Structures are given as C-alpha cells and as structure tokens.
Short mmCIF file of C-alpha atoms in Angstrom, two decimals:
data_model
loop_
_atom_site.label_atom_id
_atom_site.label_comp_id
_atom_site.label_asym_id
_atom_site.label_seq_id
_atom_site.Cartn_x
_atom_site.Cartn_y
_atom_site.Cartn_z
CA UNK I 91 -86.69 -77.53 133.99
CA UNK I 92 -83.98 -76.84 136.58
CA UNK I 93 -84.10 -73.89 138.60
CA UNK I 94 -81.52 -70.59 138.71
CA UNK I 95 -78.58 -71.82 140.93
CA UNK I 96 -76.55 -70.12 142.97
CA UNK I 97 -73.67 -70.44 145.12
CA UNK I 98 -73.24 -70.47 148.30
CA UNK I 99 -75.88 -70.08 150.02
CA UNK I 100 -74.89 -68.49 153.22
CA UNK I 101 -71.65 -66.18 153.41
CA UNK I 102 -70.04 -64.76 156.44
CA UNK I 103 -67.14 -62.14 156.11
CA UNK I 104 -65.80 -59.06 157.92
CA UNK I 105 -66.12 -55.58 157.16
CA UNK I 106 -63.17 -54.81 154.01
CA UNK I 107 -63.20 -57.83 152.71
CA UNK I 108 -64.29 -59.11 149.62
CA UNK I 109 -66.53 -61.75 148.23
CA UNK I 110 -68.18 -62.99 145.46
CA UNK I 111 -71.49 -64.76 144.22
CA UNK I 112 -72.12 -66.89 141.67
CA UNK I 113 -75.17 -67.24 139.63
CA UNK I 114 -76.09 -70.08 136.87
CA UNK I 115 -79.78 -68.97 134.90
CA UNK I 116 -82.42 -71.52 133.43
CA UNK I 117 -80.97 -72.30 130.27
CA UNK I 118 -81.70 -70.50 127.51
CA UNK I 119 -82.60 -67.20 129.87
CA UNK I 120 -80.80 -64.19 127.81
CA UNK I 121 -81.48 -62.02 130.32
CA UNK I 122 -80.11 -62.48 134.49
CA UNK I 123 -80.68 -60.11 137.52
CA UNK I 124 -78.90 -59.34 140.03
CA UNK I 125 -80.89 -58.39 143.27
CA UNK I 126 -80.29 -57.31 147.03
CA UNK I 127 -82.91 -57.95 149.35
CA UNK I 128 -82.19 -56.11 152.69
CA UNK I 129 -84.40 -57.43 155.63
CA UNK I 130 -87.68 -56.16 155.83
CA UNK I 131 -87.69 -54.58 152.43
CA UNK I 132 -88.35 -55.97 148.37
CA UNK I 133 -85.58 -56.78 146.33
CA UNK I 134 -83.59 -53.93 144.94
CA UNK I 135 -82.28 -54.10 141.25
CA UNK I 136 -78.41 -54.02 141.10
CA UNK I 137 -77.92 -54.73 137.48
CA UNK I 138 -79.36 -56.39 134.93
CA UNK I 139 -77.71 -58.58 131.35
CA UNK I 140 -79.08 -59.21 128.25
CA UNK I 141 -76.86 -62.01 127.24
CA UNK I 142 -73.38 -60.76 127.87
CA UNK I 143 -74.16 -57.17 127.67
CA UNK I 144 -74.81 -54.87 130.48
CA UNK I 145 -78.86 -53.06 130.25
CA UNK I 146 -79.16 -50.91 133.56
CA UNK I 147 -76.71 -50.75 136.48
CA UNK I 148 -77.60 -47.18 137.31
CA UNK I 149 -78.13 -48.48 140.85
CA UNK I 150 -74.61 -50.50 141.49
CA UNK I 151 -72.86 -49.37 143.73
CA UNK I 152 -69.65 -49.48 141.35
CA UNK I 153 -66.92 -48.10 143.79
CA UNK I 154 -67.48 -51.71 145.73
CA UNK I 155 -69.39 -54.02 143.35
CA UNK I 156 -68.68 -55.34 140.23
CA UNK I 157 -70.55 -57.99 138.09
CA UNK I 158 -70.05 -59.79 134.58
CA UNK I 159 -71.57 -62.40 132.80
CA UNK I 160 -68.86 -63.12 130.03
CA UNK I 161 -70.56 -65.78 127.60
CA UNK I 162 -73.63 -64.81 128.27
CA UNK I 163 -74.67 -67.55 130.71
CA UNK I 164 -73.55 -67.64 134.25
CA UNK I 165 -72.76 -64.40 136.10
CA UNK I 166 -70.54 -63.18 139.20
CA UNK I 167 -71.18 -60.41 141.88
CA UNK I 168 -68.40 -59.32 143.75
CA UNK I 169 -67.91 -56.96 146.54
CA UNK I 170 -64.94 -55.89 147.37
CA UNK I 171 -64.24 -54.10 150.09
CA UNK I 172 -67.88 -54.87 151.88
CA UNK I 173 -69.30 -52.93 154.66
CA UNK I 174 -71.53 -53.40 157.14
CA UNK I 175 -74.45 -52.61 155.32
CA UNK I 176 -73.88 -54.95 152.44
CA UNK I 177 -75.65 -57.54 154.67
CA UNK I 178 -78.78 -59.22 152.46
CA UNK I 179 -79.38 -61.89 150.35
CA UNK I 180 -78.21 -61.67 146.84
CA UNK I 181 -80.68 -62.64 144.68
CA UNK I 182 -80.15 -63.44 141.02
CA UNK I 183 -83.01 -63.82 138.60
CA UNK I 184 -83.58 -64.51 134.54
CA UNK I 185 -86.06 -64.21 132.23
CA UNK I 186 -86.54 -66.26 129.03
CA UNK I 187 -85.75 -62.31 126.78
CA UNK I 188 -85.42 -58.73 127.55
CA UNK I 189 -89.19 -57.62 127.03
CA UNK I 190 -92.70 -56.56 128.91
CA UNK I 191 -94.20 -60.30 128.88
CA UNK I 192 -90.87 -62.43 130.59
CA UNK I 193 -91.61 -63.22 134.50
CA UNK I 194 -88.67 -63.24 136.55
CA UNK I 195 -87.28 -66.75 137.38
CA UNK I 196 -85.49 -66.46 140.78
CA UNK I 197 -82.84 -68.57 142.38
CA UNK I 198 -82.83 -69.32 146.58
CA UNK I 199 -80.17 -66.49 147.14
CA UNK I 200 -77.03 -66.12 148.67
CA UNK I 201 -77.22 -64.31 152.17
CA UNK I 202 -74.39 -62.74 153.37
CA UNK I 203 -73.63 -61.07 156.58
CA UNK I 204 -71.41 -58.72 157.17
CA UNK I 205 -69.80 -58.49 160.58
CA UNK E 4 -89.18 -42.39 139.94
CA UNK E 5 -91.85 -45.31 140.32
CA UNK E 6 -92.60 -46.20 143.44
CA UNK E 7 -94.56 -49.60 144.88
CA UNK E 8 -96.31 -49.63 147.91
CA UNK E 9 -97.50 -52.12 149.69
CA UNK E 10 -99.75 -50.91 153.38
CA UNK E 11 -99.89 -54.15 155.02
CA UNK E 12 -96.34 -55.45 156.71
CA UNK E 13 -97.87 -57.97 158.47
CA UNK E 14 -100.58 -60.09 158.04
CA UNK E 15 -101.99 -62.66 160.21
CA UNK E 16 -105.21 -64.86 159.95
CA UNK E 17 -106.96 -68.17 160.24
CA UNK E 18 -107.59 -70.82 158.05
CA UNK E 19 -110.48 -70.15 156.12
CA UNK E 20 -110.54 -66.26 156.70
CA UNK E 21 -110.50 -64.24 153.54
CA UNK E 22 -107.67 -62.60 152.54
CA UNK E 23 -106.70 -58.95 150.52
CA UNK E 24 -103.23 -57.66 150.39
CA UNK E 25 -103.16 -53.99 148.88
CA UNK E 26 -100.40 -52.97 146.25
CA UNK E 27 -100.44 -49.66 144.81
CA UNK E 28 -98.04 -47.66 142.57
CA UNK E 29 -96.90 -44.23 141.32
CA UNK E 30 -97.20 -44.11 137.63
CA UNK E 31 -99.65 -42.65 135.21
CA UNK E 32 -98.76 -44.77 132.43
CA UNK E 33 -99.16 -48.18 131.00
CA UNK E 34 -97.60 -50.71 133.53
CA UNK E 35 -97.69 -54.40 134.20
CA UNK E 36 -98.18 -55.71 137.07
CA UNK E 37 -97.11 -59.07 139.00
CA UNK E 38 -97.46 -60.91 142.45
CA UNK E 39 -94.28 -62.94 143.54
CA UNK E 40 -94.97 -65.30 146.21
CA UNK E 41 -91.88 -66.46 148.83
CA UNK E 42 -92.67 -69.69 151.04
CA UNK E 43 -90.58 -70.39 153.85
CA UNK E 44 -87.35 -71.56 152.94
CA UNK E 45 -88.01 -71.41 149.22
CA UNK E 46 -87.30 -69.01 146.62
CA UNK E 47 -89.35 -66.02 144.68
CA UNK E 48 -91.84 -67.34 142.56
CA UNK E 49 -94.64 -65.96 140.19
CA UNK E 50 -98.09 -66.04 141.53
CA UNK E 51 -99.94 -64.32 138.99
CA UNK E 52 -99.85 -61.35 136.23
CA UNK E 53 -101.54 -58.73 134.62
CA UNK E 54 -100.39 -57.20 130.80
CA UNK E 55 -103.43 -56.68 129.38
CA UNK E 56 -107.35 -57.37 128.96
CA UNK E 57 -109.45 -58.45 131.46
CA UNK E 58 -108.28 -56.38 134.66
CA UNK E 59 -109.48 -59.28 136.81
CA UNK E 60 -106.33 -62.11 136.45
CA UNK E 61 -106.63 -65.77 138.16
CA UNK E 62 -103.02 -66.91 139.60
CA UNK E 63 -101.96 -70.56 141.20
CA UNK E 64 -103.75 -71.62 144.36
CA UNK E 65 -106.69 -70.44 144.15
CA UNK E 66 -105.58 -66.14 144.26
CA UNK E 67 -106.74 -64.01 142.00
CA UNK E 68 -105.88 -59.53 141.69
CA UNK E 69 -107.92 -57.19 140.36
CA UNK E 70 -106.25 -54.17 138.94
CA UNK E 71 -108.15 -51.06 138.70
CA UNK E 72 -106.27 -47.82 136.72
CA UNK E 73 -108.27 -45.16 138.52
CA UNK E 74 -107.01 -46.25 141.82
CA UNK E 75 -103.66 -47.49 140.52
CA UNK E 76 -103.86 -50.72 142.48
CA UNK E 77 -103.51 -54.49 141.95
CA UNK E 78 -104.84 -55.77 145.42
CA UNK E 79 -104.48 -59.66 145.94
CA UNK E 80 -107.43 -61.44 147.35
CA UNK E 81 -108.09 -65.44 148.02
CA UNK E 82 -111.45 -66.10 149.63
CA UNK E 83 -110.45 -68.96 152.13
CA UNK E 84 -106.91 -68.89 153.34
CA UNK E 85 -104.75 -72.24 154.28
CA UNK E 86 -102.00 -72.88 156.87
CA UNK E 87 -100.18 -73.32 153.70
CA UNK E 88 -100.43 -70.20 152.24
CA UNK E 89 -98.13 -68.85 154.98
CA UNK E 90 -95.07 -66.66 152.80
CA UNK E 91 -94.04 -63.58 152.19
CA UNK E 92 -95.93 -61.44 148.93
CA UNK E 93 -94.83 -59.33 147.19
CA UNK E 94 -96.24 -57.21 144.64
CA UNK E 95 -94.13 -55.65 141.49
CA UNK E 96 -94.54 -52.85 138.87
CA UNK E 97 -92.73 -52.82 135.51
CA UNK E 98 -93.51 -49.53 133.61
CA UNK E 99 -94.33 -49.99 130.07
CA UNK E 100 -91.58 -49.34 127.76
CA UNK E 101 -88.75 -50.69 130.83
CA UNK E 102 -87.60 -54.07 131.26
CA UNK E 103 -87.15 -53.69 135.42
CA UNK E 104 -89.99 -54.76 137.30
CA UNK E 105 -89.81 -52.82 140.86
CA UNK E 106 -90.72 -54.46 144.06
CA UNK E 107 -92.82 -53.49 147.25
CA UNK E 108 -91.35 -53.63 150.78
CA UNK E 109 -93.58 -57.40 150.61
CA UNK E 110 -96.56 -58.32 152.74
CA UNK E 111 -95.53 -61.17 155.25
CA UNK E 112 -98.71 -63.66 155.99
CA UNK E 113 -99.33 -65.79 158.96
CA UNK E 114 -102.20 -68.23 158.35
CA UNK E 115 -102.66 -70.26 162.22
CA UNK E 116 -104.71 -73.58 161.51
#
C-alpha cells in the first residue's frame, strides 16, 4: 500500500512568516496526526482528525497554527506568523480508525527551519 | 499528565552485542504500549506492540519487549545487534480509554561493524 505523503520535505522561512504543510494519509485512514518533532526530543501531538472532525488539539498552539482536513482525507498545517522556535519536522501520521488497537502510520516529515 | 521516559539517549555497540533500551511510564492504569523504530533517512515505523495477553511481545527483526506492570516498563531487548539496526527508538504509551499514544525523548543506537 502507499505510504502517508507529505509535502515538501524541507522548508526554509524567516521569522513572521507563514507556511504551510501538506499531508495525504493511506487511504482509507479515518483518522491523521499531526506531529512536531523538535531535535533531540519524541514527537509532540499537535492535533489529531477523525475523518473531517477535529478529536484533541488541546496542545495547538492556535494563536499561530491552524489545521483542517475538509473531506476527510488530506490535511494542511499552517503557521502563520512562525518563530524561531517553530523549527522541527512536521510529522503527520494515520491510523486505519480512532481506537486502542490502530498503530500509527507515519509519513517522512516536513522539516522546517526557521531563521 | 502521562509521562514516557526513556534513560538511555545514546546508545552505542557492536555487532553482535546484546542490546536493552529501557522505557518506562507514569500511569497506574491500563495502557498500551508500542516501539516505533526510525532508520536513517526513513520515516517512523512500528516495531512491535503490546494490548494485551502475554506480556512478553515478538516485533520485526528479531526484537522482542517485555512489559512488566509492577515496574511500569516495556524495555526493548534483541540478543545480537547488526550494523543495520542503527536508528533512532522510540518507545510510546497510549492510556486506555485515549486515542493519543505519547512518545519518549527516543533512544538513538549506533551499532559499529
């Protein structure tokens, strides 16, 4: 089966300005993940869908980020403005259903550095 | 909150050496329990996982974890190391009853031929 895709896979950008990652899951994955992995540490939940419908973003920053995932299948994370500290790779993730038995299924990441 | 916690940053052996990784967690309750494996230039994947039953689970490759409730840890353990299993682990806690697994800091492994 293909893979969680996502786009790009490197971004560089200064401090206040925006940008945004894009996130495609397996198919048929109702749930996706957004994650930021800052260097030296695990990956940190952002947010997480089941389908189109938002389960937990407690820990979103949502003064600077935003995400959707519209129809349910591919997703966007956006930053806007980004700070210095926003540098880490993105990591987005899906699992087959919301529940206790569904591994995570993660994509490469999108790093981004914040200068 | 939960917490994950994994005591070894950096890890660094030679083939054939035997290798344990310690995860431990902060929870009292019913939890499952997962090791995520990162090679170089590839993404997260599964290694093994523990719901249920016997508390000694067999992954890919040859690992295996043990998970033992009175000392809240799920250690990873593979008796002869390879150059290949050179990556980054990382060990992850979903309480039961929540859908978010959390993440340790990850256990970076060095394996010299």
């Amino acid at each position: 089966e293909a893979g969680v895709a996502q786009s790009p896979r490197y971004k560089i950008i200064e401090k206040r300005q925006s940008v945004a990652f894009w996130c495609n899951p397996i198919s048929g994955h109702a749930t996706l993940y957004w994650y930021q992995q800052i260097l030296g540490q695990g990956p940190k939940l952002l947010i997480q869908f089941q389908n189109n419908g938002v389960v937990d973003d407690s820990q979103l920053p949502k003064d600077r980020f935003s995400a959707e995932r519209l129809k349910g299948v591919d997703s966007t994370l956006k930053i806007q403005p980004a700070k210095l500290e926003d540098s880490a790779v993105y990591l987005c993730a899906s699992s087959i259903q919301l529940g206790q038995n569904s591994p995570l299924h993660f994509g490469n990441g999108t790093r981004l550095t914040v200068t | 909150a939960q917490s994950v916690s994994q005591h070894n940053h950096h890890v660094i052996l030679s083939e054939a050496a035997s290798l344990e990784l310690g995860c431990n967690y902060s929870y009292g309750g019913t939890v499952n329990l997962f090791w995520y494996v990162q090679y170089p230039g590839q993404h997260l994947q599964l290694l093994l996982k523990y719901f249920s039953g016997d508390p000694l689970v067999k992954g890919i490759k040859g690992f295996e974890a043990e998970f033992i409730k009175s000392k809240f840890s799920f250690n990873l353990r593979k008796p002869s190391v390879q150059w290949s299993d050179t990556a980054e682990y990382f060990c992850a806690v979903q309480l039961g009853g929540s859908y978010i697994p959390t993440f340790g800091r990850g256990t970076s492994l060095i394996v010299h031929p």
